[in-house]
PDB file of C-alpha atoms in Angstrom:
ATOM      1  CA  MET H   1       0.000   0.000   0.000  1.00 43.00           C
ATOM      2  CA  LYS H   2       1.358   3.416  -0.998  1.00 45.00           C
ATOM      3  CA  ARG H   3       2.013   5.820   1.867  1.00 49.00           C
ATOM      4  CA  PRO H   4       0.497   9.355   1.685  1.00 48.00           C
ATOM      5  CA  LEU H   5       3.894  11.095   1.406  1.00 49.00           C
ATOM      6  CA  GLU H   6       5.422   8.606  -1.001  1.00 53.00           C
ATOM      7  CA  ALA H   7       6.578  10.161  -4.283  1.00 52.00           C
ATOM      8  CA  SER H   8       4.876   9.046  -7.480  1.00 52.00           C
ATOM      9  CA  ALA H   9       4.430   9.974 -11.145  1.00 51.00           C
ATOM     10  CA  GLU H  10       0.681  10.192 -10.516  1.00 57.00           C
ATOM     11  CA  GLY H  11       1.254  12.915  -7.936  1.00 54.00           C
ATOM     12  CA  ARG H  12       3.253  14.896 -10.475  1.00 61.00           C
ATOM     13  CA  GLY H  13       0.401  14.577 -12.980  1.00 65.00           C
ATOM     14  CA  ARG H  14      -2.105  16.041 -10.539  1.00 68.00           C
ATOM     15  CA  VAL H  15       0.156  19.032  -9.900  1.00 72.00           C
ATOM     16  CA  VAL H  16       0.509  19.675 -13.651  1.00 73.00           C
ATOM     17  CA  GLY H  17      -3.269  19.520 -14.073  1.00 75.00           C
ATOM     18  CA  ILE H  18      -4.148  22.028 -11.371  1.00 83.00           C
ATOM     19  CA  THR H  19      -1.328  24.323 -12.512  1.00 86.00           C
ATOM     20  CA  ASP H  20      -2.813  24.761 -15.981  1.00 86.00           C
ATOM     21  CA  GLY H  21      -6.237  25.473 -14.474  1.00 88.00           C
ATOM     22  CA  VAL H  22      -4.994  28.197 -12.115  1.00 92.00           C
ATOM     23  CA  PHE H  23      -2.968  29.892 -14.861  1.00 92.00           C
ATOM     24  CA  ALA H  24      -5.988  29.860 -17.189  1.00 91.00           C
ATOM     25  CA  ILE H  25      -8.158  31.540 -14.552  1.00 92.00           C
ATOM     26  CA  ALA H  26      -5.493  34.149 -13.729  1.00 93.00           C
ATOM     27  CA  LEU H  27      -5.021  34.985 -17.422  1.00 90.00           C
ATOM     28  CA  THR H  28      -8.777  35.520 -17.723  1.00 91.00           C
ATOM     29  CA  LEU H  29      -9.104  37.646 -14.589  1.00 90.00           C
ATOM     30  CA  ILE H  30      -6.401  40.153 -15.524  1.00 90.00           C
ATOM     31  CA  VAL H  31      -8.207  41.115 -18.737  1.00 88.00           C
ATOM     32  CA  LEU H  32     -11.606  41.447 -17.008  1.00 85.00           C
ATOM     33  CA  GLU H  33     -10.274  44.555 -15.235  1.00 81.00           C
ATOM     34  CA  ILE H  34     -10.184  46.373 -18.607  1.00 85.00           C
ATOM     35  CA  ARG H  35     -13.791  47.520 -18.826  1.00 86.00           C
ATOM     36  CA  VAL H  36     -15.478  49.047 -21.867  1.00 86.00           C
ATOM     37  CA  PRO H  37     -16.344  52.725 -21.266  1.00 83.00           C
ATOM     38  CA  ALA H  38     -19.938  53.278 -20.153  1.00 84.00           C
ATOM     39  CA  HIS H  39     -22.108  54.085 -23.174  1.00 83.00           C
ATOM     40  CA  GLU H  40     -24.068  56.810 -21.369  1.00 83.00           C
ATOM     41  CA  ALA H  41     -20.820  58.673 -20.615  1.00 80.00           C
ATOM     42  CA  VAL H  42     -19.754  58.843 -24.282  1.00 83.00           C
ATOM     43  CA  HIS H  43     -21.511  61.184 -26.721  1.00 83.00           C
ATOM     44  CA  SER H  44     -18.907  61.749 -29.437  1.00 89.00           C
ATOM     45  CA  GLU H  45     -15.884  60.235 -31.149  1.00 91.00           C
ATOM     46  CA  ARG H  46     -13.613  62.534 -29.138  1.00 88.00           C
ATOM     47  CA  GLU H  47     -15.106  61.407 -25.832  1.00 89.00           C
ATOM     48  CA  LEU H  48     -14.772  57.764 -26.853  1.00 90.00           C
ATOM     49  CA  LEU H  49     -11.117  58.258 -27.761  1.00 90.00           C
ATOM     50  CA  ALA H  50     -10.536  60.043 -24.443  1.00 89.00           C
ATOM     51  CA  ALA H  51     -12.229  57.209 -22.545  1.00 87.00           C
ATOM     52  CA  ILE H  52     -10.074  54.611 -24.317  1.00 89.00           C
ATOM     53  CA  ALA H  53      -6.942  56.673 -23.641  1.00 90.00           C
ATOM     54  CA  ALA H  54      -7.883  56.759 -19.955  1.00 89.00           C
ATOM     55  CA  LEU H  55      -7.601  52.968 -19.952  1.00 89.00           C
ATOM     56  CA  ALA H  56      -3.901  53.157 -20.901  1.00 89.00           C
ATOM     57  CA  PRO H  57      -2.662  52.239 -17.370  1.00 88.00           C
ATOM     58  CA  ARG H  58      -4.828  49.117 -17.421  1.00 90.00           C
ATOM     59  CA  PHE H  59      -3.584  48.066 -20.854  1.00 91.00           C
ATOM     60  CA  LEU H  60      -0.020  48.620 -19.630  1.00 89.00           C
ATOM     61  CA  THR H  61      -0.459  46.513 -16.500  1.00 90.00           C
ATOM     62  CA  TYR H  62      -2.387  43.884 -18.481  1.00 91.00           C
ATOM     63  CA  ALA H  63       0.566  43.504 -20.860  1.00 90.00           C
ATOM     64  CA  LEU H  64       2.931  43.374 -17.895  1.00 89.00           C
ATOM     65  CA  SER H  65       0.997  40.651 -16.100  1.00 90.00           C
ATOM     66  CA  PHE H  66       0.231  38.668 -19.250  1.00 91.00           C
ATOM     67  CA  LEU H  67       3.967  38.446 -19.891  1.00 90.00           C
ATOM     68  CA  THR H  68       4.593  37.601 -16.223  1.00 90.00           C
ATOM     69  CA  LEU H  69       2.095  34.744 -16.302  1.00 92.00           C
ATOM     70  CA  THR H  70       3.457  33.500 -19.615  1.00 89.00           C
ATOM     71  CA  ILE H  71       7.033  33.469 -18.321  1.00 88.00           C
ATOM     72  CA  PHE H  72       6.139  31.699 -15.080  1.00 89.00           C
ATOM     73  CA  TRP H  73       3.903  29.194 -16.889  1.00 89.00           C
ATOM     74  CA  PHE H  74       6.751  28.271 -19.221  1.00 85.00           C
ATOM     75  CA  GLY H  75       9.124  28.195 -16.247  1.00 83.00           C
ATOM     76  CA  GLN H  76       7.009  25.814 -14.216  1.00 84.00           C
ATOM     77  CA  GLN H  77       6.178  23.674 -17.248  1.00 84.00           C
ATOM     78  CA  ALA H  78       9.914  23.350 -17.905  1.00 83.00           C
ATOM     79  CA  GLN H  79      10.424  22.237 -14.306  1.00 85.00           C
ATOM     80  CA  HIS H  80       7.577  19.733 -14.558  1.00 84.00           C
ATOM     81  CA  GLY H  81       9.232  18.338 -17.668  1.00 84.00           C
ATOM     82  CA  LEU H  82      12.411  17.696 -15.675  1.00 88.00           C
ATOM     83  CA  ILE H  83      10.707  16.255 -12.592  1.00 88.00           C
ATOM     84  CA  ALA H  84       9.714  12.601 -12.723  1.00 85.00           C
ATOM     85  CA  ARG H  85       7.881  12.274  -9.398  1.00 83.00           C
ATOM     86  CA  SER H  86       6.134  14.354  -6.760  1.00 83.00           C
ATOM     87  CA  ASP H  87       5.135  13.835  -3.140  1.00 85.00           C
ATOM     88  CA  ARG H  88       2.799  15.785  -0.862  1.00 86.00           C
ATOM     89  CA  ARG H  89       5.490  18.256   0.254  1.00 90.00           C
ATOM     90  CA  LEU H  90       6.455  19.102  -3.317  1.00 89.00           C
ATOM     91  CA  ALA H  91       2.761  19.425  -4.206  1.00 89.00           C
ATOM     92  CA  THR H  92       2.352  21.826  -1.263  1.00 91.00           C
ATOM     93  CA  LEU H  93       5.233  23.968  -2.521  1.00 92.00           C
ATOM     94  CA  ASN H  94       3.624  24.053  -5.952  1.00 92.00           C
ATOM     95  CA  LEU H  95       0.308  25.066  -4.405  1.00 93.00           C
ATOM     96  CA  CYS H  96       2.081  27.929  -2.605  1.00 94.00           C
ATOM     97  CA  PHE H  97       3.432  29.015  -5.999  1.00 94.00           C
ATOM     98  CA  LEU H  98      -0.089  28.858  -7.453  1.00 94.00           C
ATOM     99  CA  ALA H  99      -1.428  30.904  -4.532  1.00 95.00           C
ATOM    100  CA  PHE H 100       0.766  33.791  -5.657  1.00 96.00           C
ATOM    101  CA  ILE H 101      -0.269  33.233  -9.284  1.00 95.00           C
ATOM    102  CA  ALA H 102      -3.889  33.587  -8.147  1.00 94.00           C
ATOM    103  CA  LEU H 103      -2.930  36.811  -6.315  1.00 95.00           C
ATOM    104  CA  LEU H 104      -1.485  38.421  -9.451  1.00 94.00           C
ATOM    105  CA  PRO H 105      -4.831  39.790 -10.740  1.00 93.00           C
ATOM    106  CA  PHE H 106      -5.179  41.719  -7.456  1.00 94.00           C
ATOM    107  CA  SER H 107      -1.675  43.197  -7.565  1.00 94.00           C
ATOM    108  CA  THR H 108      -2.209  44.019 -11.259  1.00 92.00           C
ATOM    109  CA  ASP H 109      -5.476  45.834 -10.512  1.00 91.00           C
ATOM    110  CA  LEU H 110      -3.836  47.719  -7.632  1.00 93.00           C
ATOM    111  CA  LEU H 111      -0.965  48.793  -9.876  1.00 92.00           C
ATOM    112  CA  ALA H 112      -3.354  49.964 -12.612  1.00 90.00           C
ATOM    113  CA  ASP H 113      -5.357  52.086 -10.159  1.00 90.00           C
ATOM    114  CA  PHE H 114      -2.332  53.539  -8.352  1.00 93.00           C
ATOM    115  CA  LEU H 115       0.356  53.549 -11.041  1.00 90.00           C
ATOM    116  CA  GLU H 116       1.878  56.735  -9.635  1.00 90.00           C
ATOM    117  CA  PHE H 117       2.352  55.295  -6.127  1.00 93.00           C
ATOM    118  CA  ARG H 118       5.505  53.467  -5.003  1.00 95.00           C
ATOM    119  CA  THR H 119       3.504  51.217  -2.679  1.00 95.00           C
ATOM    120  CA  ALA H 120       1.565  49.767  -5.620  1.00 94.00           C
ATOM    121  CA  VAL H 121       4.829  48.980  -7.420  1.00 94.00           C
ATOM    122  CA  ALA H 122       6.235  47.429  -4.240  1.00 95.00           C
ATOM    123  CA  VAL H 123       3.188  45.172  -3.827  1.00 95.00           C
ATOM    124  CA  TYR H 124       3.476  44.030  -7.448  1.00 94.00           C
ATOM    125  CA  TRP H 125       7.200  43.351  -7.018  1.00 95.00           C
ATOM    126  CA  LEU H 126       6.576  41.398  -3.804  1.00 96.00           C
ATOM    127  CA  ASN H 127       4.149  39.242  -5.770  1.00 96.00           C
ATOM    128  CA  LEU H 128       6.902  38.567  -8.333  1.00 95.00           C
ATOM    129  CA  LEU H 129       9.399  37.897  -5.555  1.00 95.00           C
ATOM    130  CA  MET H 130       7.206  35.285  -3.888  1.00 96.00           C
ATOM    131  CA  LEU H 131       6.581  33.608  -7.230  1.00 95.00           C
ATOM    132  CA  GLY H 132      10.333  33.293  -7.684  1.00 93.00           C
ATOM    133  CA  VAL H 133      10.921  32.120  -4.111  1.00 95.00           C
ATOM    134  CA  THR H 134       8.295  29.362  -4.308  1.00 95.00           C
ATOM    135  CA  LEU H 135       9.439  28.247  -7.769  1.00 93.00           C
ATOM    136  CA  PHE H 136      13.041  28.112  -6.522  1.00 94.00           C
ATOM    137  CA  ALA H 137      11.995  26.191  -3.396  1.00 95.00           C
ATOM    138  CA  SER H 138      10.039  23.660  -5.464  1.00 93.00           C
ATOM    139  CA  TRP H 139      12.989  22.980  -7.726  1.00 92.00           C
ATOM    140  CA  ARG H 140      15.436  22.744  -4.833  1.00 94.00           C
ATOM    141  CA  TYR H 141      13.205  20.295  -2.959  1.00 94.00           C
ATOM    142  CA  ALA H 142      12.751  18.129  -6.045  1.00 91.00           C
ATOM    143  CA  GLU H 143      16.463  18.174  -6.825  1.00 91.00           C
ATOM    144  CA  LYS H 144      17.577  17.422  -3.262  1.00 91.00           C
ATOM    145  CA  ASN H 145      15.114  14.558  -2.821  1.00 90.00           C
ATOM    146  CA  GLY H 146      15.880  12.765  -6.072  1.00 88.00           C
ATOM    147  CA  PHE H 147      12.615  13.572  -7.866  1.00 88.00           C
ATOM    148  CA  VAL H 148      14.383  14.993 -10.934  1.00 88.00           C
ATOM    149  CA  ALA H 149      14.481  12.672 -13.940  1.00 86.00           C
ATOM    150  CA  GLU H 150      17.643  10.577 -14.199  1.00 86.00           C
ATOM    151  CA  ASN H 151      18.617  11.957 -17.609  1.00 88.00           C
ATOM    152  CA  VAL H 152      18.814  15.563 -16.338  1.00 87.00           C
ATOM    153  CA  ASP H 153      22.465  16.575 -16.045  1.00 88.00           C
ATOM    154  CA  ALA H 154      24.099  18.905 -13.515  1.00 90.00           C
ATOM    155  CA  GLU H 155      24.363  21.762 -16.015  1.00 91.00           C
ATOM    156  CA  THR H 156      20.614  21.736 -16.632  1.00 88.00           C
ATOM    157  CA  LYS H 157      19.913  21.739 -12.898  1.00 90.00           C
ATOM    158  CA  ARG H 158      22.246  24.704 -12.456  1.00 91.00           C
ATOM    159  CA  THR H 159      20.595  26.543 -15.374  1.00 89.00           C
ATOM    160  CA  VAL H 160      17.168  26.289 -13.716  1.00 89.00           C
ATOM    161  CA  TYR H 161      18.531  27.916 -10.553  1.00 91.00           C
ATOM    162  CA  LEU H 162      20.319  30.659 -12.488  1.00 91.00           C
ATOM    163  CA  ARG H 163      17.282  31.613 -14.577  1.00 89.00           C
ATOM    164  CA  ILE H 164      15.168  32.132 -11.491  1.00 91.00           C
ATOM    165  CA  VAL H 165      17.842  34.122  -9.658  1.00 93.00           C
ATOM    166  CA  LYS H 166      18.701  36.329 -12.673  1.00 91.00           C
ATOM    167  CA  ALA H 167      15.048  37.213 -13.224  1.00 90.00           C
ATOM    168  CA  GLN H 168      14.588  38.114  -9.565  1.00 93.00           C
ATOM    169  CA  ILE H 169      17.680  40.338  -9.594  1.00 94.00           C
ATOM    170  CA  LEU H 170      16.389  42.227 -12.644  1.00 92.00           C
ATOM    171  CA  TRP H 171      12.924  42.646 -11.129  1.00 93.00           C
ATOM    172  CA  ALA H 172      14.494  43.888  -7.892  1.00 94.00           C
ATOM    173  CA  ILE H 173      16.391  46.507  -9.892  1.00 95.00           C
ATOM    174  CA  GLY H 174      13.128  47.468 -11.544  1.00 93.00           C
ATOM    175  CA  ALA H 175      11.395  47.774  -8.192  1.00 93.00           C
ATOM    176  CA  ALA H 176      14.215  49.951  -6.870  1.00 95.00           C
ATOM    177  CA  LEU H 177      13.690  52.360  -9.769  1.00 95.00           C
ATOM    178  CA  CYS H 178      10.353  53.346  -8.226  1.00 92.00           C
ATOM    179  CA  LEU H 179      12.415  55.486  -5.857  1.00 92.00           C
ATOM    180  CA  ILE H 180      13.058  57.660  -8.922  1.00 93.00           C
ATOM    181  CA  ALA H 181       9.659  57.280 -10.588  1.00 94.00           C
ATOM    182  CA  PRO H 182       7.057  54.503 -10.340  1.00 92.00           C
ATOM    183  CA  LEU H 183       6.356  54.613 -14.072  1.00 91.00           C
ATOM    184  CA  LEU H 184      10.074  54.153 -14.787  1.00 93.00           C
ATOM    185  CA  SER H 185      10.011  51.081 -12.570  1.00 94.00           C
ATOM    186  CA  VAL H 186       7.033  49.590 -14.407  1.00 92.00           C
ATOM    187  CA  GLY H 187       8.633  50.353 -17.773  1.00 91.00           C
ATOM    188  CA  PHE H 188      11.869  48.619 -16.781  1.00 93.00           C
ATOM    189  CA  ILE H 189      10.038  45.521 -15.534  1.00 91.00           C
ATOM    190  CA  LEU H 190       8.018  45.438 -18.767  1.00 90.00           C
ATOM    191  CA  VAL H 191      11.210  45.537 -20.841  1.00 90.00           C
ATOM    192  CA  VAL H 192      12.642  42.684 -18.766  1.00 88.00           C
ATOM    193  CA  GLN H 193       9.464  40.680 -19.396  1.00 87.00           C
ATOM    194  CA  LEU H 194       9.691  41.343 -23.135  1.00 87.00           C
ATOM    195  CA  VAL H 195      13.321  40.191 -23.210  1.00 85.00           C
ATOM    196  CA  TYR H 196      12.435  36.998 -21.350  1.00 81.00           C
ATOM    197  CA  ALA H 197       9.444  36.383 -23.623  1.00 76.00           C
ATOM    198  CA  ALA H 198      11.652  36.821 -26.706  1.00 76.00           C
ATOM    199  CA  ALA H 199      14.191  34.415 -25.223  1.00 73.00           C
ATOM    200  CA  LEU H 200      11.449  31.842 -24.606  1.00 65.00           C
ATOM    201  CA  ARG H 201      10.233  32.232 -28.189  1.00 61.00           C
ATOM    202  CA  SER H 202      13.759  31.704 -29.536  1.00 60.00           C
ATOM    203  CA  SER H 203      14.183  28.648 -27.343  1.00 58.00           C
ATOM    204  CA  LEU H 204      10.922  27.150 -28.604  1.00 50.00           C
ATOM    205  CA  LEU H 205      11.853  27.840 -32.237  1.00 45.00           C
ATOM    206  CA  ARG H 206      15.199  26.078 -31.767  1.00 53.00           C
ATOM    207  CA  LYS H 207      13.381  23.033 -30.391  1.00 48.00           C
ATOM    208  CA  VAL H 208      10.957  22.995 -33.342  1.00 41.00           C
ATOM    209  CA  ILE H 209      13.698  23.429 -35.937  1.00 44.00           C
ATOM    210  CA  GLY H 210      15.929  20.942 -34.153  1.00 45.00           C
TER     211      GLY H 210
END
């Protein structure tokens, strides 16, 4: 009889399943905060254009969080592809990661409403930080307890650690820029996300071509 904490491939499959569901919900929720201007408040083309322009902060934070979710989804999917088994503790770490994914629509909405405030930027960055911490902890636990697939070499394991740490360093720099101007901070983080997204695209193209 299998013990509750015993690692298994089935346990890994359950984690992968719930992960996709939470990401799908989060991706939907962030766009729901971009609301169409009220019809009764618009009486001309100029007013409609002004109302759409007023939504610019929400479109900016939507793009930021869409890229964030995309990057972390690819990151966790890559980890799942390297992990052969999971136990209850690893599943709990993954659920902690997903808890902060589920929180991202809130921090995105807060940032859109208070884009000029440093506190809003700090809350968003803390959300990113905790995503990185829980993803790092999940990988470390899996690697230390022998749950990583046997064909994964030491260089690949090291690369997973480095990618998480490098991203967190760049986002910390971005957060620090809010001391100069919150919008500068958001712009820097967005550029970092775009660079990471482009790198992911290149990586996927190499796999397809290869």
